[in-house]
Amino acid sequence: MTTTASNSLQNIVIYTSNKISLDFYKPFEDGLNPILFTVKTLEQIPSKTENKIHIVILESCDELSNLQINCNKIHLIMPEYSKNKLENDLKALIFEHDQSMSSQQALEKFYHGFIKFYCSAEYYLDPQDFFNSDSYKDGYRYINIHEVLQNNVNYEQQLNTYLNTILDTETVSFNFSISYDFYSESGYLPQLEDTVDHLKYVRDRDVFFSIVLSKYPISDNKLAIIHLSQKSLIS
């Protein structure tokens, strides 16, 4: 796991055949490195890995057969998929969303839940951390995102219930989004400690933590729990 401080610009390239709005990115948020977003077509997917975060958005799994994805370490956003098997050498982290969710909604959820880990100014996580895990056996891993409202009365119950569904061998990431109007630091720090206590630690499990403080209450004080598995939760 990499936890080196970084103030560098983060380059995120989105490849899609859809019209995508970047309004979800708020540059006034604290706790994030500056991000340069570039949107390109699916035909412009590079032939080799670049020093950027690559996000490929597909309308269906069938689009994969028409693409030449030769670069490793890509993030693939696509609707739920069950029959076809991805190529073993794809080297992708896959966020598989429900059919009722649009590509725009999926991208925003993916950004707020997962990509912020890469762009945290204080605890910068290298994407390599998630691609080089020993559990990365089939050339791809599924990203499963669950959100819990931190000031909800049922917070601990929801948290415990969800963590019990995560296998001991799976990588887990906690992304705490906290707005400055949260009642006090003394209020949320014990809450973070309680959250960590709910997770069953086992040897060789990879666990990542990130806290993003926002100047505006756009995050609703949500905890995004992400676990990377070899199997999709959607069937």
CSV table of C-alpha atoms in Angstrom, one decimal:
chain,number,residue,atom,x,y,z
A,1,MET,CA,0.0,0.0,0.0
A,2,THR,CA,1.3,3.4,-0.9
A,3,THR,CA,0.7,6.4,1.4
A,4,THR,CA,3.0,9.0,0.1
A,5,ALA,CA,2.1,12.7,0.2
A,6,SER,CA,1.6,14.1,-3.3
A,7,ASN,CA,0.7,17.5,-4.7
A,8,SER,CA,1.0,16.5,-8.4
A,9,LEU,CA,-1.7,16.9,-11.0
A,10,GLN,CA,-3.8,13.8,-11.5
A,11,ASN,CA,-4.6,12.9,-15.1
A,12,ILE,CA,-7.9,11.1,-15.7
A,13,VAL,CA,-8.9,10.1,-19.2
A,14,ILE,CA,-12.5,8.9,-19.8
A,15,TYR,CA,-13.2,6.9,-23.0
A,16,THR,CA,-16.8,6.7,-24.0
A,17,SER,CA,-19.2,6.9,-26.9
A,18,ASN,CA,-21.7,8.7,-24.7
A,19,LYS,CA,-22.1,12.4,-23.9
A,20,ILE,CA,-20.6,12.8,-20.4
A,21,SER,CA,-20.8,15.9,-18.1
A,22,LEU,CA,-18.0,16.6,-15.7
A,23,ASP,CA,-20.1,18.9,-13.5
A,24,PHE,CA,-19.8,16.4,-10.7
A,25,TYR,CA,-16.1,17.4,-10.2
A,26,LYS,CA,-15.9,20.3,-7.8
A,27,PRO,CA,-12.4,21.8,-7.9
A,28,PHE,CA,-13.2,23.8,-4.7
A,29,GLU,CA,-13.2,20.6,-2.6
A,30,ASP,CA,-10.3,20.3,-0.1
A,31,GLY,CA,-8.3,17.2,0.4
A,32,LEU,CA,-7.9,16.5,-3.4
A,33,ASN,CA,-5.1,17.0,-5.7
A,34,PRO,CA,-6.0,19.0,-8.8
A,35,ILE,CA,-7.4,16.8,-11.5
A,36,LEU,CA,-7.2,17.2,-15.3
A,37,PHE,CA,-10.1,15.4,-16.9
A,38,THR,CA,-10.0,14.5,-20.6
A,39,VAL,CA,-12.9,12.8,-22.5
A,40,LYS,CA,-12.0,10.8,-25.6
A,41,THR,CA,-13.8,8.3,-27.8
A,42,LEU,CA,-13.5,4.5,-27.4
A,43,GLU,CA,-11.4,4.4,-30.6
A,44,GLN,CA,-8.8,6.5,-28.9
A,45,ILE,CA,-8.0,3.9,-26.1
A,46,PRO,CA,-4.1,3.8,-26.1
A,47,SER,CA,-2.2,0.8,-27.2
A,48,LYS,CA,0.0,0.8,-24.1
A,49,THR,CA,-0.2,1.9,-20.5
A,50,GLU,CA,0.3,5.6,-19.8
A,51,ASN,CA,0.9,7.4,-16.6
A,52,LYS,CA,-2.7,8.3,-16.3
A,53,ILE,CA,-5.9,6.9,-14.8
A,54,HIS,CA,-7.9,5.3,-17.7
A,55,ILE,CA,-11.7,4.9,-17.3
A,56,VAL,CA,-13.6,3.1,-20.1
A,57,ILE,CA,-17.4,3.4,-20.1
A,58,LEU,CA,-19.3,0.8,-22.1
A,59,GLU,CA,-23.0,0.6,-22.9
A,60,SER,CA,-22.9,-3.2,-22.9
A,61,CYS,CA,-20.5,-6.1,-22.6
A,62,ASP,CA,-20.9,-6.7,-26.3
A,63,GLU,CA,-18.9,-3.6,-27.0
A,64,LEU,CA,-15.8,-5.3,-25.6
A,65,SER,CA,-15.6,-7.6,-28.7
A,66,ASN,CA,-15.4,-4.5,-31.0
A,67,LEU,CA,-12.6,-2.8,-29.0
A,68,GLN,CA,-8.8,-3.2,-29.1
A,69,ILE,CA,-8.0,-2.7,-25.4
A,70,ASN,CA,-4.2,-3.4,-25.2
A,71,CYS,CA,-3.3,-1.2,-22.3
A,72,ASN,CA,-3.2,-2.6,-18.8
A,73,LYS,CA,-4.6,-1.1,-15.6
A,74,ILE,CA,-7.9,0.3,-16.8
A,75,HIS,CA,-11.1,1.0,-14.9
A,76,LEU,CA,-14.1,-0.4,-16.8
A,77,ILE,CA,-17.6,0.9,-16.1
A,78,MET,CA,-20.3,-1.3,-17.6
A,79,PRO,CA,-23.9,-2.5,-17.0
A,80,GLU,CA,-24.4,-5.8,-15.2
A,81,TYR,CA,-23.0,-8.7,-17.1
A,82,SER,CA,-23.3,-12.4,-16.6
A,83,LYS,CA,-22.7,-14.7,-19.6
A,84,ASN,CA,-19.5,-13.7,-21.3
A,85,LYS,CA,-16.1,-14.1,-19.7
A,86,LEU,CA,-13.6,-11.2,-20.0
A,87,GLU,CA,-10.2,-11.8,-21.4
A,88,ASN,CA,-7.8,-13.0,-18.8
A,89,ASP,CA,-5.1,-10.4,-19.7
A,90,LEU,CA,-7.4,-7.4,-19.6
A,91,LYS,CA,-5.9,-6.2,-16.3
A,92,ALA,CA,-9.0,-4.2,-15.4
A,93,LEU,CA,-10.9,-3.1,-12.3
A,94,ILE,CA,-14.6,-3.4,-13.2
A,95,PHE,CA,-17.4,-1.4,-11.8
A,96,GLU,CA,-20.5,-3.3,-12.9
A,97,HIS,CA,-23.6,-1.2,-12.3
A,98,ASP,CA,-27.3,-1.9,-12.4
A,99,GLN,CA,-29.1,-1.6,-15.7
A,100,SER,CA,-31.3,1.2,-14.3
A,101,MET,CA,-28.3,3.4,-13.8
A,102,SER,CA,-27.1,5.6,-16.6
A,103,SER,CA,-23.5,5.9,-17.7
A,104,GLN,CA,-23.4,9.4,-16.2
A,105,GLN,CA,-24.8,8.2,-12.8
A,106,ALA,CA,-22.3,5.3,-12.8
A,107,LEU,CA,-19.4,7.5,-13.5
A,108,GLU,CA,-20.3,9.9,-10.7
A,109,LYS,CA,-20.8,7.1,-8.2
A,110,PHE,CA,-17.5,5.6,-9.3
A,111,TYR,CA,-15.7,8.9,-8.9
A,112,HIS,CA,-17.1,9.7,-5.5
A,113,GLY,CA,-16.7,6.2,-4.2
A,114,PHE,CA,-13.4,5.1,-5.6
A,115,ILE,CA,-11.4,7.6,-7.7
A,116,LYS,CA,-11.1,10.0,-4.9
A,117,PHE,CA,-8.7,7.6,-3.3
A,118,TYR,CA,-6.2,8.2,-6.1
A,119,CYS,CA,-6.6,12.0,-5.8
A,120,SER,CA,-6.3,12.5,-2.0
A,121,ALA,CA,-3.6,15.1,-1.5
A,122,GLU,CA,-2.6,13.9,2.0
A,123,TYR,CA,-2.8,10.1,1.4
A,124,TYR,CA,-2.1,9.6,-2.2
A,125,LEU,CA,-2.7,6.0,-3.3
A,126,ASP,CA,-1.1,4.8,-6.4
A,127,PRO,CA,-3.4,2.8,-8.7
A,128,GLN,CA,-0.7,0.1,-8.7
A,129,ASP,CA,-1.8,-0.7,-5.2
A,130,PHE,CA,-5.1,-2.1,-6.4
A,131,PHE,CA,-3.8,-3.9,-9.5
A,132,ASN,CA,-0.8,-5.7,-7.9
A,133,SER,CA,-2.7,-7.6,-5.2
A,134,ASP,CA,-2.0,-11.3,-4.8
A,135,SER,CA,-5.7,-12.0,-5.2
A,136,TYR,CA,-5.7,-10.6,-8.7
A,137,LYS,CA,-5.8,-14.0,-10.4
A,138,ASP,CA,-8.1,-13.8,-13.4
A,139,GLY,CA,-6.8,-10.6,-15.0
A,140,TYR,CA,-9.7,-8.5,-13.6
A,141,ARG,CA,-11.4,-7.6,-10.3
A,142,TYR,CA,-14.9,-6.3,-9.6
A,143,ILE,CA,-15.3,-3.1,-7.7
A,144,ASN,CA,-18.4,-3.2,-5.4
A,145,ILE,CA,-19.4,0.1,-3.9
A,146,HIS,CA,-21.7,0.5,-0.9
A,147,GLU,CA,-22.6,3.8,0.8
A,148,VAL,CA,-23.7,4.4,4.4
A,149,LEU,CA,-24.9,7.8,5.7
A,150,GLN,CA,-22.6,8.4,8.7
A,151,ASN,CA,-25.1,10.4,10.7
A,152,ASN,CA,-27.9,7.9,10.2
A,153,VAL,CA,-29.3,6.3,13.4
A,154,ASN,CA,-28.8,2.8,11.8
A,155,TYR,CA,-25.2,3.5,10.7
A,156,GLU,CA,-23.5,0.9,12.8
A,157,GLN,CA,-26.1,-1.8,12.0
A,158,GLN,CA,-25.9,-1.1,8.2
A,159,LEU,CA,-22.1,-1.1,8.4
A,160,ASN,CA,-21.8,-4.3,10.3
A,161,THR,CA,-24.3,-6.1,8.1
A,162,TYR,CA,-22.5,-5.1,4.9
A,163,LEU,CA,-19.0,-5.9,6.2
A,164,ASN,CA,-20.2,-9.4,7.1
A,165,THR,CA,-20.7,-10.0,3.3
A,166,ILE,CA,-17.1,-9.3,2.4
A,167,LEU,CA,-14.7,-12.2,2.3
A,168,ASP,CA,-11.7,-12.2,4.5
A,169,THR,CA,-9.4,-12.3,1.4
A,170,GLU,CA,-10.9,-9.3,-0.4
A,171,THR,CA,-9.3,-5.8,-0.6
A,172,VAL,CA,-11.4,-3.2,1.3
A,173,SER,CA,-11.3,0.6,0.9
A,174,PHE,CA,-13.0,3.1,3.2
A,175,ASN,CA,-13.6,6.6,1.8
A,176,PHE,CA,-15.0,8.9,4.4
A,177,SER,CA,-16.6,12.0,2.9
A,178,ILE,CA,-17.1,14.6,5.6
A,179,SER,CA,-18.3,18.2,5.2
A,180,TYR,CA,-16.9,21.1,7.2
A,181,ASP,CA,-20.3,21.6,8.8
A,182,PHE,CA,-20.1,18.2,10.6
A,183,TYR,CA,-20.6,19.0,14.2
A,184,SER,CA,-17.0,18.5,15.4
A,185,GLU,CA,-13.8,16.6,14.9
A,186,SER,CA,-14.3,15.0,18.3
A,187,GLY,CA,-17.6,13.6,16.9
A,188,TYR,CA,-16.4,12.0,13.7
A,189,LEU,CA,-13.0,10.6,14.8
A,190,PRO,CA,-14.5,8.1,17.3
A,191,GLN,CA,-16.9,7.2,14.6
A,192,LEU,CA,-14.0,6.4,12.2
A,193,GLU,CA,-12.4,4.2,14.9
A,194,ASP,CA,-15.7,2.4,15.5
A,195,THR,CA,-15.9,1.7,11.7
A,196,VAL,CA,-12.4,0.2,11.6
A,197,ASP,CA,-13.3,-2.0,14.6
A,198,HIS,CA,-16.2,-3.6,12.7
A,199,LEU,CA,-13.8,-5.0,10.0
A,200,LYS,CA,-12.4,-8.4,10.6
A,201,TYR,CA,-8.7,-8.2,9.9
A,202,VAL,CA,-6.9,-11.2,8.5
A,203,ARG,CA,-3.3,-11.7,7.4
A,204,ASP,CA,-2.5,-10.3,4.0
A,205,ARG,CA,-5.8,-8.4,3.7
A,206,ASP,CA,-5.3,-5.0,1.9
A,207,VAL,CA,-7.1,-2.2,3.6
A,208,PHE,CA,-7.1,1.4,2.4
A,209,PHE,CA,-8.5,4.5,4.2
A,210,SER,CA,-9.2,8.0,2.8
A,211,ILE,CA,-10.9,11.1,4.3
A,212,VAL,CA,-12.1,13.9,2.1
A,213,LEU,CA,-13.1,17.2,3.8
A,214,SER,CA,-15.5,19.3,1.7
A,215,LYS,CA,-16.1,23.0,2.0
A,216,TYR,CA,-19.8,22.4,1.1
A,217,PRO,CA,-22.1,19.6,2.4
A,218,ILE,CA,-22.2,18.0,-1.0
A,219,SER,CA,-21.1,14.6,0.3
A,220,ASP,CA,-23.9,14.3,3.0
A,221,ASN,CA,-21.2,12.8,5.3
A,222,LYS,CA,-21.3,9.4,3.6
A,223,LEU,CA,-18.9,6.5,4.0
A,224,ALA,CA,-18.2,4.7,0.8
A,225,ILE,CA,-17.1,1.1,1.4
A,226,ILE,CA,-15.5,-0.5,-1.6
A,227,HIS,CA,-14.3,-4.1,-1.8
A,228,LEU,CA,-12.5,-5.6,-4.7
A,229,SER,CA,-13.5,-9.2,-5.5
A,230,GLN,CA,-13.1,-11.8,-8.2
A,231,LYS,CA,-16.8,-12.2,-8.6
A,232,SER,CA,-19.6,-9.7,-9.3
A,233,LEU,CA,-22.3,-9.2,-6.8
A,234,ILE,CA,-24.8,-8.6,-9.6
A,235,SER,CA,-26.2,-11.7,-11.3
